[in-house]
PDB file of C-alpha atoms in Angstrom:
ATOM      1  CA  MET A  22     145.268 -39.386   9.924  1.00 41.00           C
ATOM      2  CA  SER A  23     141.362 -38.999   8.781  1.00 47.00           C
ATOM      3  CA  SER A  24     139.358 -36.330  10.019  1.00 59.00           C
ATOM      4  CA  THR A  25     135.991 -35.934  11.130  1.00 70.00           C
ATOM      5  CA  HIS A  26     134.125 -33.332   9.810  1.00 69.00           C
ATOM      6  CA  PRO A  27     132.115 -31.230  12.626  1.00 69.00           C
ATOM      7  CA  LEU A  28     128.507 -31.650  12.001  1.00 72.00           C
ATOM      8  CA  ALA A  29     129.426 -35.059  12.450  1.00 66.00           C
ATOM      9  CA  ARG A  30     128.296 -34.976  16.011  1.00 70.00           C
ATOM     10  CA  TYR A  31     125.577 -33.235  15.479  1.00 67.00           C
ATOM     11  CA  PRO A  32     121.988 -35.032  14.481  1.00 71.00           C
ATOM     12  CA  ARG A  33     121.275 -36.053  10.972  1.00 73.00           C
ATOM     13  CA  TRP A  34     117.499 -34.171  11.286  1.00 72.00           C
ATOM     14  CA  ILE A  35     119.928 -30.919  11.709  1.00 75.00           C
ATOM     15  CA  THR A  36     123.036 -31.640   9.530  1.00 77.00           C
ATOM     16  CA  ARG A  37     121.106 -32.733   6.545  1.00 73.00           C
ATOM     17  CA  TRP A  38     119.818 -28.793   5.971  1.00 75.00           C
ATOM     18  CA  LEU A  39     123.411 -27.535   6.322  1.00 76.00           C
ATOM     19  CA  GLY A  40     124.726 -29.982   3.474  1.00 76.00           C
ATOM     20  CA  TYR A  41     126.551 -32.223   5.587  1.00 75.00           C
ATOM     21  CA  ARG A  42     125.864 -35.779   4.139  1.00 76.00           C
ATOM     22  CA  ALA A  43     127.998 -39.044   5.719  1.00 70.00           C
ATOM     23  CA  THR A  44     128.932 -40.633   2.420  1.00 77.00           C
ATOM     24  CA  PRO A  45     128.257 -38.291  -0.993  1.00 79.00           C
ATOM     25  CA  PRO A  46     124.926 -38.492  -1.696  1.00 79.00           C
ATOM     26  CA  PRO A  47     123.605 -39.875  -5.738  1.00 81.00           C
ATOM     27  CA  LYS A  48     123.234 -38.135  -8.916  1.00 86.00           C
ATOM     28  CA  ARG A  49     119.646 -37.481  -9.022  1.00 86.00           C
ATOM     29  CA  PRO A  50     117.915 -37.799 -12.246  1.00 89.00           C
ATOM     30  CA  GLU A  51     117.697 -34.322 -14.624  1.00 93.00           C
ATOM     31  CA  TYR A  52     113.849 -34.485 -14.367  1.00 92.00           C
ATOM     32  CA  LEU A  53     114.166 -33.979 -11.054  1.00 92.00           C
ATOM     33  CA  VAL A  54     117.032 -31.217 -11.318  1.00 93.00           C
ATOM     34  CA  TRP A  55     114.676 -29.462 -12.983  1.00 95.00           C
ATOM     35  CA  PHE A  56     111.834 -29.947 -10.875  1.00 95.00           C
ATOM     36  CA  TRP A  57     113.315 -28.639  -7.568  1.00 95.00           C
ATOM     37  CA  SER A  58     115.288 -25.866  -9.738  1.00 95.00           C
ATOM     38  CA  PHE A  59     111.842 -24.823 -10.535  1.00 97.00           C
ATOM     39  CA  ILE A  60     110.324 -25.087  -6.637  1.00 96.00           C
ATOM     40  CA  GLY A  61     113.542 -23.254  -5.385  1.00 95.00           C
ATOM     41  CA  ALA A  62     113.606 -20.075  -7.755  1.00 96.00           C
ATOM     42  CA  PHE A  63     109.673 -20.039  -7.552  1.00 97.00           C
ATOM     43  CA  SER A  64     109.844 -20.090  -3.310  1.00 95.00           C
ATOM     44  CA  GLY A  65     112.900 -17.959  -3.543  1.00 95.00           C
ATOM     45  CA  LEU A  66     112.071 -15.380  -5.129  1.00 96.00           C
ATOM     46  CA  CYS A  67     108.213 -15.042  -3.821  1.00 96.00           C
ATOM     47  CA  VAL A  68     110.160 -14.996  -0.273  1.00 96.00           C
ATOM     48  CA  LEU A  69     111.689 -12.503  -1.457  1.00 96.00           C
ATOM     49  CA  GLN A  70     108.997 -10.117  -2.737  1.00 95.00           C
ATOM     50  CA  ALA A  71     106.701 -11.047   0.714  1.00 95.00           C
ATOM     51  CA  VAL A  72     109.109  -9.778   2.767  1.00 95.00           C
ATOM     52  CA  PHE A  73     110.099  -6.012   1.386  1.00 95.00           C
ATOM     53  CA  GLY A  74     106.554  -5.878  -0.742  1.00 93.00           C
ATOM     54  CA  HIS A  75     104.615  -6.251   1.802  1.00 93.00           C
ATOM     55  CA  ALA A  76     105.758  -5.714   5.455  1.00 93.00           C
ATOM     56  CA  ARG A  77     104.866  -2.494   6.137  1.00 93.00           C
ATOM     57  CA  TYR A  78     108.554  -1.716   8.088  1.00 93.00           C
ATOM     58  CA  PHE A  79     110.144  -1.742   4.448  1.00 94.00           C
ATOM     59  CA  ILE A  80     107.707   0.179   2.312  1.00 93.00           C
ATOM     60  CA  ASP A  81     107.387   2.921   4.893  1.00 92.00           C
ATOM     61  CA  ARG A  82     111.230   3.214   4.198  1.00 90.00           C
ATOM     62  CA  GLY A  83     110.937   2.937   0.052  1.00 91.00           C
ATOM     63  CA  VAL A  84     112.519  -0.260  -0.271  1.00 93.00           C
ATOM     64  CA  PRO A  85     111.685  -1.614  -3.972  1.00 93.00           C
ATOM     65  CA  SER A  86     110.193  -5.332  -4.047  1.00 92.00           C
ATOM     66  CA  MET A  87     112.658  -7.256  -4.501  1.00 94.00           C
ATOM     67  CA  VAL A  88     116.790  -6.038  -5.400  1.00 94.00           C
ATOM     68  CA  ALA A  89     117.621  -6.756  -9.362  1.00 93.00           C
ATOM     69  CA  SER A  90     120.677  -8.469  -8.772  1.00 95.00           C
ATOM     70  CA  TYR A  91     118.923 -11.382  -7.046  1.00 96.00           C
ATOM     71  CA  GLY A  92     116.925 -12.941  -9.656  1.00 94.00           C
ATOM     72  CA  ALA A  93     119.971 -13.606 -11.603  1.00 94.00           C
ATOM     73  CA  SER A  94     121.195 -15.261  -7.725  1.00 96.00           C
ATOM     74  CA  ALA A  95     118.395 -17.518  -7.851  1.00 96.00           C
ATOM     75  CA  VAL A  96     119.420 -19.242 -11.039  1.00 96.00           C
ATOM     76  CA  LEU A  97     123.387 -20.064  -9.369  1.00 95.00           C
ATOM     77  CA  CYS A  98     121.716 -20.736  -5.703  1.00 95.00           C
ATOM     78  CA  TYR A  99     118.624 -22.934  -7.178  1.00 95.00           C
ATOM     79  CA  GLY A 100     119.962 -24.102 -10.056  1.00 93.00           C
ATOM     80  CA  ALA A 101     123.549 -24.872 -10.263  1.00 92.00           C
ATOM     81  CA  ILE A 102     123.945 -25.814  -7.269  1.00 91.00           C
ATOM     82  CA  GLU A 103     127.321 -27.490  -6.955  1.00 90.00           C
ATOM     83  CA  ALA A 104     128.849 -24.844  -8.391  1.00 91.00           C
ATOM     84  CA  PRO A 105     131.554 -22.541  -6.599  1.00 91.00           C
ATOM     85  CA  LEU A 106     130.134 -19.366  -7.493  1.00 93.00           C
ATOM     86  CA  ALA A 107     126.697 -20.212  -5.751  1.00 93.00           C
ATOM     87  CA  GLN A 108     128.169 -21.291  -2.072  1.00 94.00           C
ATOM     88  CA  PRO A 109     127.240 -19.879   0.852  1.00 94.00           C
ATOM     89  CA  ARG A 110     130.772 -17.730   1.110  1.00 94.00           C
ATOM     90  CA  ALA A 111     129.904 -15.906  -2.670  1.00 94.00           C
ATOM     91  CA  LEU A 112     126.386 -15.407  -1.992  1.00 96.00           C
ATOM     92  CA  ILE A 113     126.787 -13.719   0.907  1.00 96.00           C
ATOM     93  CA  GLY A 114     130.038 -11.416   1.403  1.00 96.00           C
ATOM     94  CA  GLY A 115     129.720 -11.427  -3.112  1.00 96.00           C
ATOM     95  CA  HIS A 116     126.359  -9.299  -2.684  1.00 97.00           C
ATOM     96  CA  PHE A 117     127.336  -7.348   0.790  1.00 97.00           C
ATOM     97  CA  ILE A 118     131.168  -6.641  -0.654  1.00 97.00           C
ATOM     98  CA  SER A 119     129.760  -5.534  -3.775  1.00 97.00           C
ATOM     99  CA  ALA A 120     126.795  -3.382  -2.351  1.00 97.00           C
ATOM    100  CA  LEU A 121     129.352  -1.413   0.297  1.00 97.00           C
ATOM    101  CA  LEU A 122     131.732  -0.592  -2.692  1.00 97.00           C
ATOM    102  CA  GLY A 123     128.761   0.403  -5.117  1.00 97.00           C
ATOM    103  CA  LEU A 124     127.751   2.470  -2.550  1.00 96.00           C
ATOM    104  CA  CYS A 125     131.009   4.201  -1.209  1.00 97.00           C
ATOM    105  CA  ILE A 126     132.224   5.176  -4.817  1.00 97.00           C
ATOM    106  CA  THR A 127     128.450   6.462  -5.858  1.00 96.00           C
ATOM    107  CA  LYS A 128     128.175   8.397  -2.870  1.00 96.00           C
ATOM    108  CA  LEU A 129     131.822  10.610  -3.849  1.00 96.00           C
ATOM    109  CA  PHE A 130     130.979  10.898  -7.561  1.00 95.00           C
ATOM    110  CA  SER A 131     127.799  12.587  -5.437  1.00 94.00           C
ATOM    111  CA  LEU A 132     130.027  15.466  -4.159  1.00 94.00           C
ATOM    112  CA  SER A 133     130.325  16.248  -8.497  1.00 91.00           C
ATOM    113  CA  PRO A 134     127.824  19.226  -9.300  1.00 93.00           C
ATOM    114  CA  HIS A 135     127.850  16.850 -12.301  1.00 92.00           C
ATOM    115  CA  PHE A 136     126.862  13.624 -11.174  1.00 92.00           C
ATOM    116  CA  GLU A 137     123.952  13.441 -13.343  1.00 92.00           C
ATOM    117  CA  SER A 138     125.796  13.165 -16.652  1.00 93.00           C
ATOM    118  CA  ILE A 139     128.975  11.126 -15.263  1.00 93.00           C
ATOM    119  CA  ARG A 140     126.607   8.168 -13.216  1.00 94.00           C
ATOM    120  CA  TRP A 141     127.748   5.647 -15.649  1.00 94.00           C
ATOM    121  CA  LEU A 142     130.924   6.157 -14.628  1.00 95.00           C
ATOM    122  CA  ALA A 143     130.197   5.403 -11.003  1.00 95.00           C
ATOM    123  CA  ALA A 144     128.407   2.345 -12.220  1.00 95.00           C
ATOM    124  CA  SER A 145     131.023   1.053 -14.545  1.00 96.00           C
ATOM    125  CA  LEU A 146     134.167   1.984 -11.671  1.00 96.00           C
ATOM    126  CA  SER A 147     131.454   0.521  -9.052  1.00 96.00           C
ATOM    127  CA  THR A 148     131.325  -3.374 -10.648  1.00 97.00           C
ATOM    128  CA  SER A 149     134.980  -3.219 -11.767  1.00 97.00           C
ATOM    129  CA  VAL A 150     136.465  -2.834  -7.855  1.00 97.00           C
ATOM    130  CA  ALA A 151     133.834  -4.897  -6.789  1.00 97.00           C
ATOM    131  CA  ILE A 152     135.005  -7.382  -9.281  1.00 97.00           C
ATOM    132  CA  VAL A 153     138.630  -7.049  -8.500  1.00 97.00           C
ATOM    133  CA  ALA A 154     137.091  -7.114  -4.320  1.00 97.00           C
ATOM    134  CA  MET A 155     135.373 -10.223  -5.430  1.00 96.00           C
ATOM    135  CA  GLN A 156     137.924 -11.910  -6.459  1.00 95.00           C
ATOM    136  CA  ILE A 157     140.511 -10.960  -4.099  1.00 95.00           C
ATOM    137  CA  THR A 158     138.507 -12.353  -0.801  1.00 94.00           C
ATOM    138  CA  GLY A 159     137.343 -15.436  -2.522  1.00 92.00           C
ATOM    139  CA  THR A 160     133.510 -14.463  -3.416  1.00 93.00           C
ATOM    140  CA  THR A 161     132.863 -14.336  -6.379  1.00 94.00           C
ATOM    141  CA  HIS A 162     129.038 -13.931  -7.337  1.00 95.00           C
ATOM    142  CA  PRO A 163     128.365 -12.638 -10.946  1.00 95.00           C
ATOM    143  CA  PRO A 164     125.434 -11.806 -10.305  1.00 96.00           C
ATOM    144  CA  ALA A 165     126.288  -9.364  -7.331  1.00 96.00           C
ATOM    145  CA  GLY A 166     128.178  -6.575 -10.368  1.00 96.00           C
ATOM    146  CA  ALA A 167     124.619  -5.381 -10.984  1.00 96.00           C
ATOM    147  CA  THR A 168     124.306  -5.054  -7.035  1.00 96.00           C
ATOM    148  CA  ALA A 169     127.507  -3.106  -7.513  1.00 96.00           C
ATOM    149  CA  LEU A 170     126.203  -0.963  -9.628  1.00 94.00           C
ATOM    150  CA  LEU A 171     122.617  -0.269  -8.788  1.00 96.00           C
ATOM    151  CA  PRO A 172     123.288   2.681  -6.700  1.00 95.00           C
ATOM    152  CA  ALA A 173     124.073   4.283  -9.823  1.00 95.00           C
ATOM    153  CA  LEU A 174     121.846   3.398 -11.804  1.00 94.00           C
ATOM    154  CA  ASP A 175     118.426   2.657 -10.085  1.00 93.00           C
ATOM    155  CA  ASP A 176     117.461   5.949  -8.389  1.00 93.00           C
ATOM    156  CA  ASP A 177     115.058   3.472  -5.621  1.00 92.00           C
ATOM    157  CA  VAL A 178     118.294   1.977  -5.126  1.00 94.00           C
ATOM    158  CA  TRP A 179     120.656   5.413  -4.343  1.00 94.00           C
ATOM    159  CA  HIS A 180     117.858   6.519  -2.842  1.00 94.00           C
ATOM    160  CA  LEU A 181     118.234   4.287   0.332  1.00 94.00           C
ATOM    161  CA  SER A 182     121.303   4.974   0.832  1.00 93.00           C
ATOM    162  CA  TRP A 183     123.292   3.496   4.157  1.00 95.00           C
ATOM    163  CA  TYR A 184     119.828   1.312   3.828  1.00 95.00           C
ATOM    164  CA  TYR A 185     121.419  -0.292   1.407  1.00 96.00           C
ATOM    165  CA  LEU A 186     123.318  -1.970   2.771  1.00 97.00           C
ATOM    166  CA  PRO A 187     120.783  -4.473   5.455  1.00 96.00           C
ATOM    167  CA  VAL A 188     118.716  -4.481   2.826  1.00 96.00           C
ATOM    168  CA  VAL A 189     121.230  -6.903   0.357  1.00 97.00           C
ATOM    169  CA  LEU A 190     122.734  -9.620   3.484  1.00 97.00           C
ATOM    170  CA  LEU A 191     118.990  -9.698   4.191  1.00 96.00           C
ATOM    171  CA  SER A 192     118.058 -10.530   0.724  1.00 96.00           C
ATOM    172  CA  SER A 193     121.174 -13.108   0.273  1.00 96.00           C
ATOM    173  CA  MET A 194     120.057 -14.794   3.720  1.00 96.00           C
ATOM    174  CA  LEU A 195     116.222 -15.089   2.760  1.00 97.00           C
ATOM    175  CA  VAL A 196     118.102 -16.990  -0.096  1.00 96.00           C
ATOM    176  CA  LEU A 197     120.420 -19.029   1.145  1.00 96.00           C
ATOM    177  CA  VAL A 198     117.665 -20.041   3.634  1.00 95.00           C
ATOM    178  CA  THR A 199     115.010 -20.942   1.115  1.00 96.00           C
ATOM    179  CA  ALA A 200     118.097 -22.925  -1.162  1.00 95.00           C
ATOM    180  CA  LEU A 201     119.155 -24.484   2.070  1.00 94.00           C
ATOM    181  CA  LEU A 202     115.306 -25.906   3.090  1.00 93.00           C
ATOM    182  CA  VAL A 203     114.731 -26.644  -0.518  1.00 93.00           C
ATOM    183  CA  ASN A 204     117.698 -27.538  -2.721  1.00 92.00           C
ATOM    184  CA  ASN A 205     118.180 -29.757   0.444  1.00 90.00           C
ATOM    185  CA  VAL A 206     115.422 -32.326   0.360  1.00 90.00           C
ATOM    186  CA  GLN A 207     116.933 -34.800  -3.242  1.00 87.00           C
ATOM    187  CA  ARG A 208     119.888 -32.896  -3.687  1.00 88.00           C
ATOM    188  CA  ARG A 209     122.781 -31.109  -1.405  1.00 89.00           C
ATOM    189  CA  TYR A 210     123.238 -27.766  -0.829  1.00 89.00           C
ATOM    190  CA  PRO A 211     125.550 -26.703  -0.120  1.00 89.00           C
ATOM    191  CA  ILE A 212     129.051 -28.025  -1.296  1.00 86.00           C
ATOM    192  CA  PHE A 213     130.772 -26.111   0.760  1.00 84.00           C
ATOM    193  CA  TRP A 214     130.141 -23.275   3.391  1.00 86.00           C
ATOM    194  CA  PHE A 215     133.910 -21.474   4.160  1.00 83.00           C
ATOM    195  CA  THR A 216     135.903 -22.647   1.332  1.00 70.00           C
ATOM    196  CA  PRO A 217     137.121 -19.866  -1.147  1.00 51.00           C
ATOM    197  CA  ALA A 218     135.002 -19.722  -4.383  1.00 45.00           C
ATOM    198  CA  THR A 219     137.740 -20.088  -7.322  1.00 55.00           C
ATOM    199  CA  PRO A 220     136.042 -20.065 -10.573  1.00 54.00           C
ATOM    200  CA  PRO A 221     136.045 -23.310 -12.299  1.00 59.00           C
ATOM    201  CA  VAL A 222     138.367 -22.967 -15.300  1.00 67.00           C
ATOM    202  CA  ALA A 223     137.190 -24.415 -19.182  1.00 67.00           C
ATOM    203  CA  LYS A 224     139.688 -26.179 -20.713  1.00 73.00           C
ATOM    204  CA  THR A 225     139.831 -24.550 -24.018  1.00 71.00           C
ATOM    205  CA  SER A 226     138.573 -27.244 -27.242  1.00 71.00           C
ATOM    206  CA  ALA A 227     141.117 -28.667 -30.302  1.00 70.00           C
ATOM    207  CA  GLY A 228     138.593 -26.236 -32.611  1.00 68.00           C
ATOM    208  CA  LEU A 229     140.249 -22.794 -30.918  1.00 70.00           C
ATOM    209  CA  GLY A 230     143.835 -23.792 -30.792  1.00 68.00           C
ATOM    210  CA  ALA A 231     144.093 -26.521 -27.917  1.00 63.00           C
ATOM    211  CA  PRO A 232     147.291 -28.663 -28.204  1.00 63.00           C
ATOM    212  CA  ASN A 233     146.010 -32.533 -29.257  1.00 61.00           C
ATOM    213  CA  VAL A 234     147.602 -34.069 -27.221  1.00 52.00           C
ATOM    214  CA  GLN A 235     147.075 -37.532 -28.488  1.00 56.00           C
ATOM    215  CA  SER A 236     148.617 -36.539 -32.056  1.00 52.00           C
ATOM    216  CA  ASP A 237     151.772 -34.419 -29.981  1.00 54.00           C
ATOM    217  CA  ASP A 238     152.514 -38.182 -28.255  1.00 55.00           C
ATOM    218  CA  ALA A 239     152.406 -40.071 -31.735  1.00 53.00           C
ATOM    219  CA  ASP A 240     154.534 -37.518 -32.930  1.00 56.00           C
ATOM    220  CA  GLY A 241     157.175 -37.589 -30.156  1.00 56.00           C
ATOM    221  CA  ILE A 242     156.764 -41.535 -30.186  1.00 55.00           C
ATOM    222  CA  ALA A 243     157.406 -41.624 -34.441  1.00 54.00           C
ATOM    223  CA  GLY A 244     160.062 -39.099 -33.720  1.00 56.00           C
ATOM    224  CA  ARG A 245     162.160 -41.369 -31.384  1.00 58.00           C
ATOM    225  CA  SER A 246     161.430 -44.759 -32.968  1.00 54.00           C
ATOM    226  CA  SER A 247     162.926 -42.782 -36.443  1.00 54.00           C
ATOM    227  CA  SER A 248     166.101 -41.526 -33.725  1.00 52.00           C
ATOM    228  CA  ALA A 249     166.337 -44.982 -32.952  1.00 51.00           C
ATOM    229  CA  THR A 250     166.282 -46.818 -36.680  1.00 51.00           C
ATOM    230  CA  VAL A 251     169.409 -43.946 -37.745  1.00 48.00           C
ATOM    231  CA  SER A 252     170.996 -44.306 -35.069  1.00 50.00           C
ATOM    232  CA  THR A 253     171.358 -48.069 -35.633  1.00 49.00           C
ATOM    233  CA  SER A 254     172.324 -48.018 -39.465  1.00 50.00           C
ATOM    234  CA  ALA A 255     175.108 -45.728 -39.322  1.00 50.00           C
ATOM    235  CA  PRO A 256     178.167 -46.992 -38.777  1.00 50.00           C
ATOM    236  CA  GLN A 257     180.225 -46.549 -35.531  1.00 52.00           C
ATOM    237  CA  PRO A 258     183.370 -44.537 -36.011  1.00 50.00           C
ATOM    238  CA  ALA A 259     185.281 -47.524 -33.942  1.00 47.00           C
ATOM    239  CA  GLU A 260     184.362 -49.655 -36.760  1.00 47.00           C
ATOM    240  CA  LYS A 261     185.636 -47.448 -39.440  1.00 45.00           C
ATOM    241  CA  GLN A 262     189.243 -46.741 -37.542  1.00 45.00           C
ATOM    242  CA  THR A 263     188.659 -50.543 -38.185  1.00 42.00           C
ATOM    243  CA  ALA A 264     188.227 -51.042 -41.272  1.00 41.00           C
ATOM    244  CA  GLY A 265     190.749 -48.808 -42.434  1.00 40.00           C
ATOM    245  CA  ASP A 266     193.062 -50.428 -40.407  1.00 42.00           C
ATOM    246  CA  ILE A 267     192.560 -53.697 -41.749  1.00 37.00           C
ATOM    247  CA  VAL A 268     193.276 -52.525 -45.673  1.00 37.00           C
TER     248      VAL A 268
END
C-alpha cells in the first residue's frame, strides 16, 4: 500500500523550497556542488552578521555579530547538505539544547567564589553533557558542542545570560532559511525534517584489522572441500566389518 507524502498536496513552487521532490533529483557535477556550497556559506554568514552586527536592537544588548559555532554549522548546512547531522532537526535542536545546558551548568559553577579558576571545568562538563543530550534526543549536531561551552569561555556570551537562548534560536532559523533558499536551486535540502539524525557508522578498513570477507569465504570453501575429501576417502566402519567377516 503506497503512502503519499504530506507535502505532495501543495503546489510544487512551494514544496520545492521545503526539500520535497516527487522523484529523486539527479546527481550534480562536483563543480556545481562546490559553487553552491560557497554561495550558501557566504550568504548565510553574511545574513547572520548583518542581523546581529548592524541591527540597533542587538547592538544595544551587546550581542556578538555571530555566535562562533555557526561557522562550523555552515560547513554542514551548505557543504554537506545530505548528511544526517546537517538536517533541520539536528541544526535547531542541537544548538538550542546545547545552549540551554551550557548556560545552566555555567550558572551553577558561577555560584562558586572560585568561578574564574574553574571555568575550564564548566566548559568541559557543558559540552560532555550536551553530547549525551543530543544523542538521547536524536539531535546530534557537532558544531553545537561549541555552543555549549561558549557561556563558560566567552565573556560576551556569558554577559548575555538567558538572552543567549533566543539569540541561538534565531541564528539557527536564519541559517535554515538561507539553506532552504540556496540549497534548493539545483540541489535538495533537507533530506528529512523530523526523522532522528543517526550518525553514520563508518566501515573499518582492512588495514585497521577489518575481516577480509573474500578470504574468509575462500577459507571456508577450502575447509569444506577438504572435509568432504577426507570423509570420502576414509573407509566406512560397515565396510571394515564386512571385510573381517569374509576373511
